[in-house]
Coordinates of C-alpha atoms in Angstrom, one line a residue:
M1 CA -27.1 -7.8 41.8
T2 CA -30.8 -8.5 41.3
E3 CA -32.1 -11.3 43.4
L4 CA -34.6 -13.8 42.1
K5 CA -37.9 -13.6 43.9
T6 CA -38.9 -17.2 44.1
T7 CA -40.9 -19.2 46.6
V8 CA -39.4 -22.3 48.4
S9 CA -41.7 -24.5 46.3
E10 CA -40.4 -22.9 43.1
E11 CA -36.8 -23.4 44.2
N12 CA -37.7 -27.0 45.0
T13 CA -39.2 -27.4 41.5
L14 CA -35.9 -26.2 39.9
S15 CA -33.9 -28.4 42.2
V16 CA -35.9 -31.6 41.5
K17 CA -35.2 -31.0 37.8
G18 CA -31.5 -30.5 38.5
Y19 CA -31.3 -26.8 38.1
R20 CA -29.8 -24.1 40.3
L21 CA -29.7 -20.4 39.5
T22 CA -26.3 -18.9 40.3
K23 CA -26.0 -15.4 39.0
F24 CA -28.1 -12.5 37.6
V25 CA -27.0 -11.6 34.1
G26 CA -29.5 -9.1 32.7
E27 CA -33.1 -8.3 32.1
G28 CA -35.6 -7.1 29.5
A29 CA -39.1 -5.8 29.7
Y30 CA -40.7 -9.0 30.8
A31 CA -37.8 -11.4 31.4
K32 CA -34.7 -11.8 33.4
V33 CA -31.6 -13.9 32.5
Y34 CA -29.5 -15.8 35.0
L35 CA -26.6 -18.1 34.9
S36 CA -27.6 -21.5 36.1
E37 CA -26.1 -24.9 36.8
F38 CA -27.6 -28.2 35.8
T39 CA -26.6 -31.4 37.5
G40 CA -27.3 -34.6 35.5
K41 CA -28.2 -38.0 36.9
D42 CA -24.6 -39.0 36.6
D43 CA -23.6 -35.9 38.7
S44 CA -22.1 -34.2 35.7
K45 CA -22.5 -30.4 35.8
V46 CA -23.1 -27.9 33.0
T47 CA -23.5 -24.2 33.0
L48 CA -26.6 -22.8 31.2
A49 CA -28.4 -19.6 30.7
C50 CA -31.9 -19.3 32.1
K51 CA -34.5 -16.9 30.7
I52 CA -37.3 -16.4 33.2
I53 CA -40.5 -14.8 31.7
E54 CA -43.0 -13.4 34.1
T55 CA -46.3 -13.5 32.2
S56 CA -48.2 -11.6 34.9
K57 CA -46.2 -8.5 34.1
A58 CA -46.4 -8.8 30.3
P59 CA -49.1 -7.3 28.0
K60 CA -51.7 -9.6 26.7
D61 CA -50.4 -9.4 23.2
F62 CA -47.0 -10.7 24.3
V63 CA -48.6 -13.6 26.3
I64 CA -51.0 -14.8 23.7
K65 CA -49.0 -14.2 20.5
F66 CA -45.2 -13.6 20.8
L67 CA -44.4 -16.0 23.7
P68 CA -46.3 -19.0 22.2
R69 CA -44.5 -18.4 18.9
E70 CA -41.1 -18.2 20.6
I71 CA -41.6 -21.4 22.5
E72 CA -43.1 -23.2 19.5
V73 CA -40.1 -22.3 17.4
L74 CA -37.5 -23.1 20.1
I75 CA -38.6 -26.6 20.7
R76 CA -38.3 -27.4 17.0
L77 CA -34.7 -26.2 16.6
N78 CA -31.7 -28.5 16.5
H79 CA -28.8 -27.0 14.7
P80 CA -25.2 -26.4 15.6
H81 CA -25.3 -22.7 14.8
L82 CA -28.6 -21.9 16.6
I83 CA -28.9 -21.7 20.4
H84 CA -29.6 -25.1 21.9
V85 CA -32.5 -25.2 24.3
H86 CA -32.0 -27.6 27.3
S87 CA -35.5 -27.5 28.6
I88 CA -38.6 -25.3 29.0
F89 CA -41.1 -25.5 31.7
Q90 CA -43.8 -23.5 33.4
R91 CA -44.5 -22.8 37.1
K92 CA -47.7 -20.7 37.7
T93 CA -47.1 -17.4 35.8
K94 CA -43.4 -17.9 35.1
Y95 CA -41.8 -19.7 32.2
Y96 CA -38.2 -21.0 32.5
I97 CA -36.2 -21.4 29.4
F98 CA -32.8 -23.1 30.0
M99 CA -30.4 -22.9 27.1
R100 CA -26.8 -23.1 26.0
Y101 CA -24.6 -20.4 27.6
G102 CA -22.3 -18.3 25.4
E103 CA -19.0 -18.5 27.2
N104 CA -17.4 -15.7 25.2
G105 CA -20.4 -13.3 25.3
D106 CA -22.0 -11.8 22.2
L107 CA -20.6 -10.6 18.9
L108 CA -21.1 -6.9 19.7
G109 CA -19.1 -7.2 22.9
Y110 CA -16.4 -9.1 21.0
I111 CA -16.1 -6.3 18.4
L112 CA -16.1 -3.5 20.9
K113 CA -13.3 -5.2 22.8
N114 CA -11.2 -6.5 19.8
G115 CA -12.0 -4.2 17.0
C116 CA -12.8 -5.2 13.4
V117 CA -13.0 -8.9 12.7
S118 CA -10.6 -10.2 10.0
E119 CA -12.1 -11.1 6.7
N120 CA -11.1 -14.8 7.2
Q121 CA -12.9 -14.9 10.6
S122 CA -15.9 -13.0 9.2
R123 CA -16.2 -15.6 6.5
V124 CA -16.3 -18.4 9.0
W125 CA -18.9 -16.7 11.2
L126 CA -21.1 -15.5 8.3
R127 CA -21.1 -19.0 6.9
Q128 CA -22.3 -20.4 10.3
L129 CA -25.0 -17.7 10.4
A130 CA -26.1 -18.5 6.9
L131 CA -26.3 -22.2 7.7
G132 CA -28.5 -21.4 10.6
L133 CA -30.7 -19.2 8.5
Q134 CA -30.8 -21.8 5.7
Y135 CA -32.1 -24.3 8.3
L136 CA -34.6 -21.9 9.7
H137 CA -36.0 -20.9 6.4
E138 CA -36.2 -24.5 5.3
L139 CA -38.5 -25.0 8.2
E140 CA -40.5 -21.9 7.2
I141 CA -39.3 -20.1 10.3
V142 CA -38.0 -16.5 10.3
H143 CA -36.0 -14.9 13.1
R144 CA -36.8 -11.2 12.6
D145 CA -34.4 -9.9 15.2
I146 CA -30.9 -10.7 14.0
K147 CA -28.2 -8.3 15.4
C148 CA -24.8 -8.6 16.9
E149 CA -26.2 -8.7 20.4
N150 CA -28.2 -11.8 19.5
I151 CA -25.2 -13.7 18.2
L152 CA -23.4 -15.6 20.9
L153 CA -19.8 -16.9 20.9
T154 CA -19.1 -20.3 22.4
A155 CA -15.9 -21.4 24.2
N156 CA -14.5 -22.5 20.9
F157 CA -15.5 -19.2 19.2
N158 CA -18.2 -20.5 17.1
V159 CA -21.4 -18.4 16.7
K160 CA -24.9 -19.3 17.7
L161 CA -27.9 -17.3 16.8
S162 CA -30.1 -16.6 19.8
D163 CA -33.2 -14.8 21.1
F164 CA -36.2 -16.0 19.1
G165 CA -38.6 -13.6 20.7
F166 CA -39.8 -12.2 17.4
S167 CA -39.6 -15.4 15.4
R168 CA -42.6 -16.9 13.7
F169 CA -43.7 -19.4 11.0
C170 CA -44.1 -17.8 7.6
V171 CA -46.7 -20.3 6.2
D172 CA -50.2 -20.9 7.5
E173 CA -52.1 -24.2 8.2
E174 CA -52.8 -24.5 4.5
D175 CA -49.0 -24.1 3.8
E176 CA -49.7 -20.7 2.2
P177 CA -47.2 -17.9 2.7
I178 CA -47.9 -15.3 5.4
L179 CA -46.7 -11.7 5.0
S180 CA -45.3 -10.1 8.2
E181 CA -46.8 -6.8 9.3
T182 CA -45.1 -6.3 12.7
Y183 CA -42.2 -3.8 13.0
C184 CA -39.7 -6.2 14.5
G185 CA -36.1 -6.0 15.8
S186 CA -33.8 -3.0 15.9
M187 CA -34.1 -0.2 13.5
S188 CA -30.4 -0.3 12.7
Y189 CA -30.7 -3.9 11.4
A190 CA -34.2 -3.5 9.8
A191 CA -34.6 -3.9 6.1
P192 CA -36.1 -1.0 4.1
E193 CA -39.3 -3.0 3.4
I194 CA -39.9 -3.1 7.2
L195 CA -39.3 0.6 7.5
R196 CA -42.0 1.3 4.8
G197 CA -44.6 0.0 7.3
K198 CA -46.4 -2.2 4.8
P199 CA -46.7 -6.1 4.9
Y200 CA -43.5 -7.7 3.7
Q201 CA -42.0 -11.1 2.9
P202 CA -40.1 -11.9 6.1
K203 CA -37.3 -14.3 4.9
P204 CA -35.3 -11.6 2.9
T205 CA -35.3 -9.3 6.0
D206 CA -33.2 -11.9 7.8
L207 CA -30.7 -11.8 5.0
W208 CA -30.6 -8.0 5.1
S209 CA -29.8 -8.3 8.9
I210 CA -26.9 -10.6 8.4
G211 CA -25.6 -8.2 5.8
I212 CA -25.6 -5.5 8.4
V213 CA -23.8 -8.0 10.8
L214 CA -21.2 -8.7 8.2
F215 CA -20.6 -5.0 7.5
V216 CA -20.2 -4.3 11.3
M217 CA -17.8 -7.2 11.7
L218 CA -15.6 -5.9 8.9
N219 CA -15.9 -2.2 9.6
K220 CA -16.7 -1.8 13.3
S221 CA -19.5 0.6 12.4
M222 CA -23.0 0.6 11.1
P223 CA -23.3 1.0 7.3
F224 CA -26.1 3.6 7.5
D225 CA -27.0 6.7 9.7
D226 CA -29.9 5.5 11.9
T227 CA -30.4 8.7 13.8
R228 CA -33.6 9.4 11.8
M229 CA -35.8 6.8 10.1
K230 CA -36.3 8.7 6.9
K231 CA -32.6 9.3 6.5
L232 CA -31.9 5.7 7.2
Y233 CA -34.4 4.6 4.6
D234 CA -33.1 7.0 2.0
Q235 CA -29.5 5.8 2.5
Q236 CA -30.6 2.1 2.3
M237 CA -32.5 2.7 -0.9
G238 CA -29.6 4.6 -2.4
K239 CA -27.0 2.0 -1.3
K240 CA -25.1 4.7 0.4
Y241 CA -22.7 2.7 2.6
R242 CA -18.9 3.0 2.5
F243 CA -16.2 0.9 4.1
R244 CA -13.5 2.8 5.9
S245 CA -10.5 3.4 3.6
K246 CA -8.2 1.1 5.5
V247 CA -10.8 -1.7 5.4
A248 CA -11.8 -1.1 1.8
S249 CA -8.2 -1.5 0.7
V250 CA -7.7 -4.9 2.2
I251 CA -11.0 -6.8 1.9
S252 CA -11.5 -8.9 -1.2
L253 CA -13.8 -8.1 -4.1
E254 CA -15.6 -11.4 -3.4
C255 CA -16.4 -10.1 0.1
K256 CA -17.7 -6.8 -1.1
F257 CA -19.9 -8.7 -3.6
V258 CA -21.6 -10.6 -0.8
V259 CA -22.1 -7.4 1.2
K260 CA -23.6 -5.7 -1.9
H261 CA -26.1 -8.5 -2.5
L262 CA -27.1 -8.8 1.1
L263 CA -27.6 -5.0 1.4
E264 CA -29.7 -5.0 -1.7
P265 CA -32.8 -2.8 -1.1
D266 CA -35.0 -4.9 -3.5
P267 CA -35.9 -8.0 -1.5
G268 CA -36.6 -9.9 -4.7
L269 CA -32.9 -9.4 -5.7
R270 CA -31.4 -9.9 -2.3
H271 CA -29.3 -13.1 -2.0
T272 CA -30.7 -16.0 -0.1
A273 CA -28.8 -18.0 2.6
T274 CA -28.2 -20.7 0.0
Q275 CA -26.7 -18.2 -2.4
V276 CA -24.4 -16.8 0.3
L277 CA -23.2 -20.3 1.1
G278 CA -22.5 -20.9 -2.6
S279 CA -20.7 -17.6 -3.1
D280 CA -17.2 -17.3 -4.4
W281 CA -16.3 -15.6 -1.1
V282 CA -17.1 -18.7 1.0
A283 CA -15.4 -20.8 -1.6
M284 CA -12.1 -18.9 -1.0
D285 CA -11.7 -21.2 2.0
S286 CA -12.1 -24.7 0.7
R287 CA -12.8 -26.1 4.2
L288 CA -16.1 -24.2 4.2
T289 CA -17.5 -25.5 1.0
T290 CA -18.8 -28.8 2.5
L291 CA -21.0 -29.4 5.5
N292 CA -19.7 -31.3 8.4
A293 CA -21.7 -34.3 9.6
V294 CA -23.7 -32.4 12.2
E295 CA -24.6 -29.5 9.8
A296 CA -25.6 -32.0 7.0
A297 CA -27.8 -34.0 9.4
A298 CA -29.5 -30.9 10.7
L299 CA -30.3 -29.7 7.1
Q300 CA -31.6 -33.1 6.1
K301 CA -33.8 -33.2 9.1
A302 CA -35.2 -29.8 8.3
K303 CA -36.0 -30.9 4.8
E304 CA -37.8 -33.9 6.1
E305 CA -39.6 -31.9 8.8
R306 CA -40.7 -29.3 6.2
K307 CA -42.7 -32.0 4.3
K308 CA -44.9 -32.6 7.3
L309 CA -44.8 -29.1 8.9
S310 CA -48.2 -27.9 7.8
D311 CA -49.8 -31.0 9.4
S312 CA -47.8 -31.0 12.6
H313 CA -47.3 -27.4 13.8
R314 CA -51.0 -26.9 15.0
V315 CA -51.9 -29.5 17.5
P316 CA -54.9 -29.2 19.8
P317 CA -54.0 -28.7 23.5
K318 CA -54.5 -31.6 25.9
R319 CA -53.0 -30.9 29.3
Q320 CA -50.6 -28.8 31.3
G321 CA -47.1 -29.9 32.1
D322 CA -43.5 -29.3 31.2
I323 CA -43.3 -27.8 27.7
L324 CA -40.0 -29.2 26.6
E325 CA -37.8 -31.8 28.1
R326 CA -35.7 -33.5 25.4
D327 CA -36.8 -37.0 26.5
H328 CA -40.5 -36.3 25.7
K329 CA -42.6 -35.7 22.6
E330 CA -42.1 -32.1 21.7
T331 CA -45.3 -31.5 19.8
N332 CA -47.4 -32.2 22.9
R333 CA -45.3 -29.7 24.8
V334 CA -46.4 -26.9 22.4
S335 CA -50.0 -27.8 23.0
E336 CA -49.6 -27.7 26.8
M337 CA -47.9 -24.4 26.6
I338 CA -50.7 -22.9 24.4
K339 CA -53.3 -24.1 26.8
S340 CA -51.4 -22.8 29.8
L341 CA -51.0 -19.4 28.3
A342 CA -54.6 -19.2 27.4
N343 CA -55.6 -20.1 30.9
L344 CA -53.3 -17.4 32.3
T345 CA -54.6 -14.8 29.9
A346 CA -58.2 -15.7 30.8
K347 CA -57.5 -15.2 34.5
Q348 CA -55.8 -11.9 33.8
N349 CA -58.8 -10.7 31.8
T350 CA -61.1 -11.7 34.6
R351 CA -59.1 -9.5 37.0
T352 CA -58.6 -6.5 34.7
D353 CA -61.6 -6.2 32.4

C-alpha cells in the first residue's frame, strides 16, 4: 500500500472540510487516487474517490494546459451519466479532486470478470454513454479519452463516464470551432483521423470511441489489431472488424447497424450521439426512448448554458481559494485555479530556467 505523504497542516485542511483519506487505489504519472470518506454537517458519511495531482512533479505543459482544462470542464458538468465532482481545492502544489466513487469498478474489469455483455444490457449502457456525450457536445466539450477503463459502474450498475484529463472546449472565445491537434487517449480507441496525425474535428472521435466500447461489450475483444499503428489504421479504413461467430449469430441487425455507423472511418458520415439515441436499436426497448426527469433537466440546462458559453468560459482571475465547492459560484473558481497554476508555473520556471 502506498502512503500519502501529507503534512499535519494538509491533513487538518482535509479534516476541516470533512474529508479523510482511507485507502490507496492507484496512481498515474502525476496523480494518485485514494478512497476517501466525507462527513457532512449532519454527520452523514459518503465514500468518495480522491484524485490528488502533484503539480511540482508534472511537466509545465500539463500544469499550464491540460490541468486547467480538466478542472474548467469538471466544474461545469452536472449529468447523471458523467462522474459527479464533489469538490476541488488546492493546497500549495497539490490539487485535490473529490468525486463520485464507482462502487462496482470500471467496465473493463466487469467484462474481464463476467465476459460479454448481453445486447440488452449493452443497449442500456450505450444509451447512457450517448446521453452523456450529447450533453458534453451540447456544451462544446469533448472528452477525447473514452475507453472501458474510464467508464465506472455505480452500485446500481449504471455507467458514468470519468477521467476528463484530455477534455477541452472545441470552440474559441469568438465561438468559432477549434480543431484538435493533440494525439489523445489510447491507440486502441483512437479514431483513424487521430492516427493520421493531422488536425481533426474532435466530436466525431468521441463517437468512434464509444463504438469501440460497444464492440468490446458485445464481443469481449477489440475490433482491430492494434499491435502496429499502420496495421490498425488500414483495418479501420477498410472496416475490417468481425464479431465472433457465436456473437454475430445472436445480436440484432439493428445493433450491428449502430456499430457500423459508429465505426465509420469517415468522420463526416459517422453517427452523432443524437443519431445513436434515435436509432432503431435503442427504440427496441421502449423504456429507453424517453428521457427521465434528471436526464431531461441536464440536457435543457446544457442548451441554456450553450447560449452563454462563449461569454462565460473565459473569466479573468481574481484571487486564490477553493476551486469548486458546490455552494459557491463556480465560474470564479476557474479563475482562481488558473491564477494559482500560473503562479506555480512561474515559481517552477524561476527554479529551473
